[in-house]
Amino acid sequence: MESSSCRSVHLPLELLSEVLTRLPVKSLLRFKCVSKFWVDLINTPYFISSHLHNYSKRRRRINIIQLRLQRRYNNDGCFRTLHLDSAGNQYTAEARNLTVPLYDPGDENHYVFVAGTGTCNGLLCLWLPEEPLVFWNPSTHQYRHGPILECSTNCGFGYDQNSQDYKFATMIYTIPIKFRYTCKMYSLKSGSWCYQHVFDSDSIPVGTAFVCNGAVYWAFTKGVPFEYSYRDSWRLDCLDNSLCGLFRVGEQFDVWMRKNDDWSKLFSINQSVNACSGTMSVKLLAYAEDGRKVLISKSWALHWYDIQEKTLHKIDVVHAADSTKLSESLVPL
Amino acid sequence: MARKNRNPVGKNVDPEAQKKKTRTLTLKSSDGQEFSISESAAVLSIAIENMVEDDCAGGVIPLPLVDGGTLARVITYLNKHAEDGASDEEKRKFDEEFVSGMEMGVLFDVVLAANYLDIRGLLREVRRRIADRMKNKSVEWVRKTFHIESDFTPEEEEQMKKEFAWAWEGVDSDVDD
């Protein structure tokens, strides 16, 4: 046996960086203490983006965050991690409770509810009525608060590659003037509103907005594209950074994806299991590693939808309401 | 390991691939040990494949950055992955066992060799294994294992520890493995 353990270990920077990108955020926050060289490496934007890619993708892991937020007094969020195998058949769940960083968690009689959430690169944005916006990275526990919103419907959050900035977008309905909307954007980098546009429209925005490919997208009631009619309710969703449209036609949900300015139909889900729920109750979460299955949340449960077999498999996770996909990430706030 | 049905397909065998199986190469480690290996196994290393293609190999391929003990391990890996009829599941199991018994120093030697010889699968496996071993370890364990001296003042270290105190919860005790 050679005594390799007493030899000096010097991994080339690239190799060391590759190894470290496969560690969970918790370990990396601790290992910032190893040396000045390590803290500098772990803090570089290049390392942060490689980690985001390597840790979630290569580890075949999908993190799901579930928020339960009722009162200030009971402002806990449940952070559940699902570890999935490559085919998406098996999983183990691990739950960890985290406190949602509200602006003023003091008054226990005040009821708070989350009007909507947006996630991007491990950051979670919460919009609440009459409350400052919350930007939160649950992996690092870092958070920031934004402005109080005039209107907390039809909001969205995402990354804008053009300005390399995270943006929050909202659409405000100006009450005295019929069909007049103001769309506004908030920049996380500058910590201020950075864009405003007023326009008139005779239709109404529905659901959450999505920021992708350097643009913000809203679905409008009257702008239903393709073969669908205004009677078919629809809304936008996002799957692996691609914009999707969910259309409800009777008992069926059609999922379309937009790629390079073209829309194509991905699959249809038969909704016969629970006919009373609307489009809003189905949420696209993630692809399985082989791309043949899609993880969706529907009727308070998580399911794998097999695109070829056209079958739904329920995953037995207790209380799967309000699930959102959220990667583990070092993205700073 | 004797294996029946060495070539279950039997037909359409690429004559070039067949030749590679029978041709052997000699690899020479930094400490002068020589190892014979079939060409089909050796070329799983992109670096060796390039040397063979450029025909600069001659009779013996010198690998001055890999010691004999490490090279022997790498060759075991290459032979398994070049084996006819070994299923993906079998290879996966082999990979798992191959790295599981290695101490950290050996893992470092193998990852450096896999990096130098450009063996993607082995590199991926060992990198993942090193990360798994490190995951729940203390800062002190990492410093000792990577031979790093802290260049923080005790105050700076205390400050950083305070900032992410929760990241210190659930850390394994420092036992060598």
Coordinates of C-alpha atoms in Angstrom, one line a residue:
Chain A
M1 CA 0.0 0.0 0.0
E2 CA 1.4 3.4 -0.9
S3 CA 0.9 6.2 1.6
S4 CA -1.0 8.5 -0.7
S5 CA -2.8 10.1 2.2
C6 CA 0.3 12.0 3.3
R7 CA 1.0 13.4 -0.1
S8 CA 0.2 17.0 -0.6
V9 CA -3.2 17.3 -2.3
H10 CA -3.3 20.0 -4.9
L11 CA -6.3 19.8 -7.2
P12 CA -6.2 22.1 -10.2
L13 CA -8.7 25.0 -9.7
E14 CA -11.0 23.6 -12.4
L15 CA -11.2 20.2 -10.8
L16 CA -11.7 21.6 -7.3
S17 CA -14.4 23.9 -8.6
E18 CA -16.1 20.9 -10.3
V19 CA -16.1 18.9 -7.1
L20 CA -17.5 21.8 -5.0
T21 CA -20.3 22.5 -7.4
R22 CA -21.7 19.1 -6.4
L23 CA -22.1 20.1 -2.8
P24 CA -25.3 21.3 -1.2
V25 CA -25.6 25.0 -0.3
K26 CA -25.4 24.3 3.4
S27 CA -21.9 22.6 3.0
L28 CA -20.7 25.4 0.8
L29 CA -21.7 28.2 3.3
R30 CA -19.7 26.3 5.9
F31 CA -16.7 25.7 3.6
K32 CA -16.4 29.5 2.9
C33 CA -14.5 29.4 6.2
V34 CA -11.8 27.0 4.9
S35 CA -9.6 29.7 3.5
K36 CA -9.7 33.1 1.6
F37 CA -9.1 31.3 -1.6
W38 CA -12.2 29.1 -1.0
V39 CA -14.5 31.9 -0.1
D40 CA -13.4 33.9 -3.2
L41 CA -14.0 30.8 -5.4
I42 CA -17.5 30.1 -3.9
N43 CA -18.5 33.7 -4.2
T44 CA -17.7 34.1 -8.0
P45 CA -20.7 34.5 -10.3
Y46 CA -19.2 31.7 -12.5
F47 CA -19.1 29.3 -9.5
I48 CA -22.7 30.3 -8.5
S49 CA -24.1 29.6 -11.9
S50 CA -22.1 26.3 -12.4
H51 CA -23.4 25.2 -9.0
L52 CA -27.0 26.0 -9.9
H53 CA -26.6 23.8 -13.0
N54 CA -24.5 20.9 -11.6
Y55 CA -26.2 20.5 -8.3
S56 CA -29.8 20.3 -9.4
K57 CA -29.3 18.8 -12.8
R58 CA -26.6 16.3 -12.4
R59 CA -27.9 15.1 -9.0
R60 CA -31.2 14.2 -10.6
R61 CA -32.9 16.1 -7.9
I62 CA -36.0 18.2 -7.9
N63 CA -36.6 20.5 -4.9
I64 CA -40.2 21.4 -4.1
I65 CA -41.0 24.2 -1.7
Q66 CA -44.4 24.2 -0.1
L67 CA -45.7 27.3 1.6
R68 CA -48.2 27.3 4.4
L69 CA -48.8 30.8 5.4
Q70 CA -51.9 31.7 7.3
R71 CA -51.1 34.2 10.0
R72 CA -48.1 36.2 11.0
Y73 CA -48.1 34.2 14.2
N74 CA -47.9 31.0 12.2
N75 CA -45.8 32.1 9.3
D76 CA -44.0 28.8 8.6
G77 CA -43.1 27.5 5.3
C78 CA -42.5 23.9 4.7
F79 CA -39.4 23.2 2.6
R80 CA -39.7 19.8 1.2
T81 CA -37.0 18.2 -1.0
L82 CA -37.9 15.4 -3.3
H83 CA -35.0 13.3 -4.4
L84 CA -35.9 11.6 -7.7
D85 CA -34.2 8.9 -9.6
S86 CA -33.4 9.5 -13.2
A87 CA -36.6 7.9 -14.5
G88 CA -38.7 9.7 -12.0
N89 CA -40.2 6.5 -10.5
Q90 CA -38.8 6.6 -7.0
Y91 CA -38.3 9.4 -4.6
T92 CA -37.5 10.2 -1.0
A93 CA -38.9 13.2 0.7
E94 CA -37.3 15.3 3.3
A95 CA -39.1 18.1 5.0
R96 CA -37.5 21.1 6.7
N97 CA -39.5 23.9 8.3
L98 CA -38.4 27.5 7.5
T99 CA -39.9 30.7 8.6
V100 CA -41.1 33.0 5.9
P101 CA -39.3 36.3 6.3
L102 CA -42.2 38.7 6.5
Y103 CA -41.5 42.4 6.8
D104 CA -43.2 42.7 10.2
P105 CA -43.8 39.4 11.8
G106 CA -45.0 41.0 15.0
D107 CA -48.8 41.2 15.0
E108 CA -50.2 37.7 15.4
N109 CA -53.8 38.7 14.8
H110 CA -53.2 40.0 11.3
Y111 CA -54.0 37.4 8.7
V112 CA -51.6 37.1 5.8
F113 CA -52.0 35.2 2.7
V114 CA -49.8 34.8 -0.3
A115 CA -51.4 36.1 -3.4
G116 CA -48.8 34.5 -5.6
T117 CA -45.2 33.3 -6.0
G118 CA -42.6 33.3 -8.6
T119 CA -39.3 31.4 -8.6
C120 CA -36.1 31.6 -10.6
N121 CA -32.7 30.2 -10.0
G122 CA -33.4 29.3 -6.4
L123 CA -34.9 32.7 -5.6
L124 CA -38.5 32.9 -4.4
C125 CA -40.6 36.0 -4.7
L126 CA -43.8 36.3 -2.7
W127 CA -46.4 38.9 -3.3
L128 CA -48.9 39.6 -0.5
P129 CA -51.7 42.1 -0.4
E130 CA -50.8 45.3 1.5
E131 CA -47.4 43.9 2.4
P132 CA -43.9 44.6 1.0
L133 CA -42.7 42.2 -1.6
V134 CA -40.5 39.4 -0.2
F135 CA -37.4 38.2 -2.2
W136 CA -36.1 35.1 -0.5
N137 CA -33.4 32.5 -1.1
P138 CA -34.5 29.6 1.2
S139 CA -31.2 27.7 0.7
T140 CA -29.0 30.5 2.1
H141 CA -31.8 32.0 4.3
Q142 CA -31.0 35.4 2.7
Y143 CA -33.9 37.8 2.0
R144 CA -34.8 41.3 1.0
H145 CA -38.0 43.3 1.0
G146 CA -39.4 45.3 -1.9
P147 CA -42.2 47.9 -2.2
I148 CA -45.8 47.5 -1.1
L149 CA -47.9 46.7 -4.1
E150 CA -51.1 48.6 -5.2
C151 CA -52.4 45.4 -6.6
S152 CA -51.2 41.9 -6.0
T153 CA -52.7 40.0 -8.9
N154 CA -51.1 39.3 -12.3
C155 CA -47.6 39.6 -11.0
G156 CA -44.5 37.7 -12.1
F157 CA -40.8 37.2 -11.3
G158 CA -37.8 36.1 -13.3
Y159 CA -34.4 36.7 -14.7
D160 CA -33.7 39.1 -17.5
Q161 CA -30.5 38.0 -19.3
N162 CA -30.2 41.3 -21.2
S163 CA -29.7 43.3 -18.0
Q164 CA -28.4 40.4 -16.0
D165 CA -30.9 41.3 -13.3
Y166 CA -33.9 39.7 -11.6
K167 CA -37.1 41.5 -12.3
F168 CA -40.6 41.6 -10.7
A169 CA -43.4 42.6 -13.0
T170 CA -47.0 43.7 -12.1
M171 CA -50.1 44.8 -14.0
I172 CA -52.2 47.4 -12.3
Y173 CA -55.8 48.0 -13.2
T174 CA -56.6 51.7 -13.0
I175 CA -60.1 51.7 -11.4
P176 CA -61.7 54.9 -12.6
I177 CA -60.7 54.4 -16.2
K178 CA -62.2 51.3 -17.7
F179 CA -59.7 48.9 -19.4
R180 CA -56.6 51.0 -18.6
Y181 CA -53.6 49.1 -17.3
T182 CA -50.2 50.1 -16.0
C183 CA -47.5 47.6 -16.3
K184 CA -44.5 48.1 -14.1
M185 CA -41.2 46.4 -13.5
Y186 CA -39.0 46.4 -10.4
S187 CA -35.3 45.7 -10.6
L188 CA -33.7 43.7 -7.8
K189 CA -30.2 45.1 -8.8
S190 CA -31.2 48.7 -8.4
G191 CA -33.9 48.1 -5.7
S192 CA -36.3 50.4 -7.5
W193 CA -39.1 50.5 -10.2
C194 CA -37.3 50.6 -13.5
Y195 CA -40.1 50.6 -16.1
Q196 CA -43.6 51.7 -16.5
H197 CA -46.0 51.5 -19.5
V198 CA -49.7 52.5 -19.7
F199 CA -52.0 50.9 -22.2
D200 CA -55.7 50.3 -22.9
S201 CA -57.2 46.9 -23.5
D202 CA -60.7 45.5 -23.6
S203 CA -59.7 42.2 -22.1
I204 CA -58.5 41.1 -18.7
P205 CA -55.1 39.6 -17.7
V206 CA -55.3 36.1 -16.1
G207 CA -53.0 34.4 -13.8
T208 CA -49.3 34.9 -13.1
A209 CA -47.0 36.7 -15.4
F210 CA -43.7 35.1 -16.6
V211 CA -40.4 36.7 -17.2
C212 CA -38.4 34.7 -19.7
N213 CA -36.1 35.3 -22.7
G214 CA -35.8 39.0 -21.8
A215 CA -39.6 39.7 -21.9
V216 CA -42.6 39.6 -19.6
Y217 CA -45.6 37.6 -20.7
W218 CA -49.2 37.9 -19.5
A219 CA -52.2 35.9 -20.7
F220 CA -55.3 37.9 -21.5
T221 CA -58.9 36.6 -21.6
K222 CA -59.5 37.8 -25.2
G223 CA -56.1 37.0 -26.6
V224 CA -56.7 33.2 -26.6
P225 CA -54.5 31.9 -29.5
F226 CA -54.8 28.9 -31.8
E227 CA -57.9 26.9 -32.1
Y228 CA -59.2 27.8 -28.7
S229 CA -62.2 30.1 -28.1
Y230 CA -62.8 32.7 -25.4
R231 CA -64.9 30.1 -23.6
D232 CA -61.8 28.0 -23.0
S233 CA -60.0 29.3 -20.0
W234 CA -56.2 29.6 -20.2
R235 CA -53.2 30.8 -18.4
L236 CA -49.4 30.8 -18.7
D237 CA -46.9 28.6 -17.0
C238 CA -43.3 27.8 -17.2
L239 CA -41.4 24.5 -17.7
D240 CA -37.6 24.5 -17.6
N241 CA -37.4 28.2 -18.5
S242 CA -39.7 27.8 -21.5
L243 CA -43.0 29.6 -21.6
C244 CA -46.1 27.3 -21.7
G245 CA -49.7 27.9 -22.2
L246 CA -52.3 25.8 -20.4
F247 CA -55.8 25.6 -22.0
R248 CA -58.8 24.0 -20.5
V249 CA -61.2 22.5 -23.0
G250 CA -64.0 20.8 -21.1
E251 CA -62.4 17.9 -19.2
Q252 CA -59.1 18.3 -20.9
F253 CA -56.0 20.4 -20.4
D254 CA -53.8 21.1 -23.3
V255 CA -50.2 22.2 -22.7
W256 CA -48.4 24.2 -25.3
M257 CA -44.8 25.3 -25.3
R258 CA -43.2 28.3 -26.9
K259 CA -39.8 27.8 -28.5
N260 CA -38.0 30.2 -30.8
D261 CA -41.2 32.2 -31.3
D262 CA -43.2 29.1 -32.3
W263 CA -45.9 27.3 -30.3
S264 CA -46.2 23.6 -30.3
K265 CA -48.5 21.3 -28.4
L266 CA -46.7 19.2 -25.8
F267 CA -49.4 17.0 -24.4
S268 CA -52.9 16.9 -23.0
I269 CA -54.0 15.9 -19.6
N270 CA -57.4 14.4 -19.0
Q271 CA -59.0 16.0 -16.1
S272 CA -61.7 13.4 -15.4
V273 CA -60.2 12.7 -12.0
N274 CA -61.4 16.0 -10.6
A275 CA -63.7 17.8 -13.1
C276 CA -64.5 20.8 -10.8
S277 CA -61.1 22.3 -10.7
G278 CA -60.1 25.0 -13.2
T279 CA -56.9 25.7 -15.1
M280 CA -55.4 27.3 -12.0
S281 CA -55.3 24.0 -10.1
V282 CA -52.8 22.4 -12.6
K283 CA -49.2 23.6 -12.3
L284 CA -46.3 22.4 -14.4
L285 CA -43.2 21.8 -12.2
A286 CA -40.4 20.0 -14.0
Y287 CA -39.3 17.4 -16.5
A288 CA -38.0 14.0 -15.5
E289 CA -34.4 13.6 -16.5
D290 CA -35.2 11.6 -19.6
G291 CA -37.7 14.2 -20.7
R292 CA -40.5 11.6 -21.0
K293 CA -42.4 12.6 -17.9
V294 CA -43.5 15.9 -16.5
L295 CA -44.0 16.6 -12.8
I296 CA -47.3 18.4 -12.2
S297 CA -49.2 19.5 -9.2
K298 CA -52.9 18.9 -9.5
S299 CA -55.8 18.6 -7.1
W300 CA -53.5 19.1 -4.1
A301 CA -51.2 16.2 -5.1
L302 CA -48.0 15.7 -7.1
H303 CA -48.2 13.5 -10.2
W304 CA -45.9 12.3 -12.9
Y305 CA -47.5 12.6 -16.3
D306 CA -46.0 10.2 -18.8
I307 CA -46.1 12.0 -22.2
Q308 CA -46.0 8.8 -24.3
E309 CA -48.2 6.6 -22.2
K310 CA -50.6 9.4 -21.5
T311 CA -50.9 8.3 -17.9
L312 CA -50.8 10.0 -14.5
H313 CA -49.0 8.5 -11.5
K314 CA -49.7 10.1 -8.2
I315 CA -46.8 10.6 -5.9
D316 CA -47.7 9.9 -2.3
V317 CA -46.4 13.0 -0.6
V318 CA -48.5 14.1 2.3
H319 CA -50.0 17.6 1.8
A320 CA -48.7 18.6 -1.6
A321 CA -50.7 21.8 -1.9
D322 CA -49.0 25.0 -3.2
S323 CA -45.9 23.2 -4.5
T324 CA -43.4 25.2 -6.4
K325 CA -40.2 24.0 -7.9
L326 CA -37.2 25.7 -6.4
S327 CA -33.5 24.8 -7.0
E328 CA -30.9 24.9 -4.3
S329 CA -28.8 27.9 -5.1
L330 CA -26.2 30.3 -3.9
V331 CA -27.6 33.3 -5.8
P332 CA -27.1 36.3 -3.5
L333 CA -29.8 38.8 -2.5
Chain B
M1 CA -14.0 -13.9 -15.2
A2 CA -15.0 -16.4 -17.8
R3 CA -17.9 -15.2 -19.9
K4 CA -20.0 -17.2 -22.3
N5 CA -21.7 -15.4 -25.2
R6 CA -18.9 -12.8 -25.5
N7 CA -20.6 -11.3 -28.4
P8 CA -24.3 -11.8 -28.3
V9 CA -24.9 -9.9 -31.5
G10 CA -22.5 -11.9 -33.4
K11 CA -23.1 -10.3 -36.7
N12 CA -21.9 -7.0 -38.3
V13 CA -18.8 -6.9 -36.2
D14 CA -16.6 -3.9 -37.1
P15 CA -13.3 -5.3 -38.1
E16 CA -11.5 -2.3 -36.7
A17 CA -13.1 -2.8 -33.3
Q18 CA -12.2 -6.4 -33.4
K19 CA -8.6 -5.5 -34.1
K20 CA -8.5 -3.1 -31.2
K21 CA -9.7 -5.9 -28.9
T22 CA -6.8 -8.1 -29.8
R23 CA -4.1 -5.4 -30.0
T24 CA -2.4 -4.6 -26.7
L25 CA -0.7 -1.5 -25.6
T26 CA 1.8 -1.0 -22.8
L27 CA 1.3 1.8 -20.3
K28 CA 4.3 3.0 -18.2
S29 CA 3.7 4.7 -14.9
S30 CA 5.8 7.5 -13.3
D31 CA 7.6 5.0 -11.2
G32 CA 8.5 2.8 -14.2
Q33 CA 5.9 0.0 -13.8
E34 CA 4.6 -1.4 -17.1
F35 CA 1.0 -2.6 -17.6
S36 CA -0.5 -4.3 -20.6
I37 CA -4.0 -3.3 -21.7
S38 CA -6.1 -4.0 -24.8
E39 CA -6.4 -1.1 -27.1
S40 CA -10.2 -1.1 -26.9
A41 CA -10.0 -0.5 -23.1
A42 CA -7.1 2.0 -23.3
V43 CA -8.9 4.3 -25.8
L44 CA -11.7 4.9 -23.3
S45 CA -9.2 7.5 -22.2
I46 CA -9.4 10.3 -24.7
A47 CA -5.8 11.3 -24.0
I48 CA -4.5 7.7 -24.8
E49 CA -6.8 7.6 -27.9
N50 CA -5.2 10.8 -29.2
M51 CA -1.7 9.4 -28.6
V52 CA -2.6 6.2 -30.5
E53 CA -4.2 8.1 -33.3
D54 CA -1.3 10.4 -33.7
D55 CA 0.8 7.3 -33.7
C56 CA 3.2 8.8 -31.2
A57 CA 2.7 5.9 -28.9
G58 CA 5.5 3.7 -30.2
G59 CA 5.6 0.5 -28.2
V60 CA 5.2 1.9 -24.8
I61 CA 3.0 4.9 -23.7
P62 CA 4.7 6.8 -20.8
L63 CA 2.4 8.4 -18.3
P64 CA 4.7 10.5 -16.2
L65 CA 1.9 12.0 -14.1
V66 CA 0.4 8.7 -12.9
D67 CA 2.0 6.4 -10.3
G68 CA 1.8 2.6 -10.5
G69 CA -0.8 2.1 -7.8
T70 CA -3.1 4.6 -9.3
L71 CA -2.6 3.3 -12.9
A72 CA -3.4 -0.2 -11.8
R73 CA -6.8 1.1 -10.4
V74 CA -7.5 3.1 -13.6
I75 CA -6.8 0.0 -15.7
T76 CA -9.2 -2.1 -13.6
Y77 CA -11.8 0.5 -14.4
L78 CA -11.0 0.7 -18.1
N79 CA -11.1 -3.1 -18.5
K80 CA -14.5 -3.4 -16.9
H81 CA -16.0 -0.6 -19.1
A82 CA -14.5 -2.2 -22.2
E83 CA -15.9 -5.6 -21.3
D84 CA -18.3 -7.1 -23.9
G85 CA -21.7 -7.7 -22.7
A86 CA -21.4 -5.8 -19.4
S87 CA -24.8 -4.2 -18.9
D88 CA -25.2 -0.6 -17.8
E89 CA -26.5 -1.8 -14.5
E90 CA -23.5 -4.0 -14.0
K91 CA -21.1 -1.1 -14.8
R92 CA -23.0 1.1 -12.5
K93 CA -22.7 -1.4 -9.7
F94 CA -19.0 -1.9 -10.5
D95 CA -18.4 1.9 -10.3
E96 CA -20.2 2.1 -7.0
E97 CA -18.0 -0.6 -5.5
F98 CA -14.9 0.6 -7.3
V99 CA -14.8 4.0 -5.5
S100 CA -16.5 3.0 -2.2
G101 CA -13.5 1.5 -0.5
M102 CA -11.1 4.2 -1.5
E103 CA -9.7 6.6 1.1
M104 CA -9.7 10.3 0.3
G105 CA -6.0 10.4 -0.7
V106 CA -6.6 7.6 -3.2
L107 CA -9.7 9.3 -4.5
F108 CA -7.6 12.5 -5.2
D109 CA -5.0 10.4 -7.0
V110 CA -7.6 8.8 -9.1
V111 CA -9.4 12.0 -9.9
L112 CA -6.2 13.6 -11.0
A113 CA -5.4 10.6 -13.2
A114 CA -8.9 10.6 -14.7
N115 CA -8.5 14.3 -15.4
Y116 CA -5.1 13.9 -17.0
L117 CA -6.1 10.9 -19.1
D118 CA -9.5 12.4 -19.9
I119 CA -11.7 9.5 -18.8
R120 CA -15.1 11.2 -18.5
G121 CA -17.1 8.5 -16.8
L122 CA -14.4 7.9 -14.1
L123 CA -13.9 11.6 -13.6
R124 CA -17.7 12.0 -13.0
E125 CA -17.9 9.1 -10.6
V126 CA -14.9 10.1 -8.5
R127 CA -15.9 13.8 -8.4
R128 CA -19.3 12.8 -7.1
R129 CA -17.8 10.5 -4.5
I130 CA -15.4 13.2 -3.2
A131 CA -18.4 15.6 -2.9
D132 CA -20.4 13.0 -1.1
R133 CA -17.6 12.4 1.4
M134 CA -17.2 16.1 2.1
K135 CA -20.9 17.0 2.4
N136 CA -21.3 16.6 6.1
K137 CA -17.8 17.3 7.1
S138 CA -16.4 20.0 9.3
V139 CA -14.2 22.9 8.1
E140 CA -11.3 21.4 10.1
W141 CA -11.7 18.1 8.3
V142 CA -11.6 19.7 4.9
R143 CA -8.5 21.8 5.8
K144 CA -6.7 18.6 7.0
T145 CA -7.8 16.5 4.0
F146 CA -6.9 19.2 1.4
H147 CA -3.7 20.3 3.3
I148 CA -5.0 23.9 3.6
E149 CA -3.9 26.3 6.3
S150 CA -6.4 28.8 7.4
D151 CA -5.5 32.4 6.5
F152 CA -8.3 34.0 8.4
T153 CA -7.8 35.7 11.8
P154 CA -9.8 34.0 14.6
E155 CA -12.1 37.1 14.6
E156 CA -12.8 36.9 10.9
E157 CA -13.6 33.2 11.2
E158 CA -15.9 33.8 14.2
Q159 CA -17.7 36.5 12.2
M160 CA -18.3 34.2 9.2
K161 CA -19.4 31.4 11.5
K162 CA -21.9 33.7 13.1
E163 CA -23.4 34.7 9.8
F164 CA -24.4 31.2 8.8
A165 CA -24.5 29.5 12.2
W166 CA -27.2 27.1 11.0
A167 CA -24.8 25.6 8.4
W168 CA -22.8 24.2 11.3
E169 CA -25.7 22.1 12.6
G170 CA -25.6 18.3 11.9
V171 CA -21.9 18.1 11.0
D172 CA -20.2 14.7 11.3
S173 CA -17.5 14.2 13.9
D174 CA -14.0 14.3 12.4
V175 CA -13.3 10.6 11.8
D176 CA -11.0 9.7 9.0
D177 CA -12.5 7.3 6.4

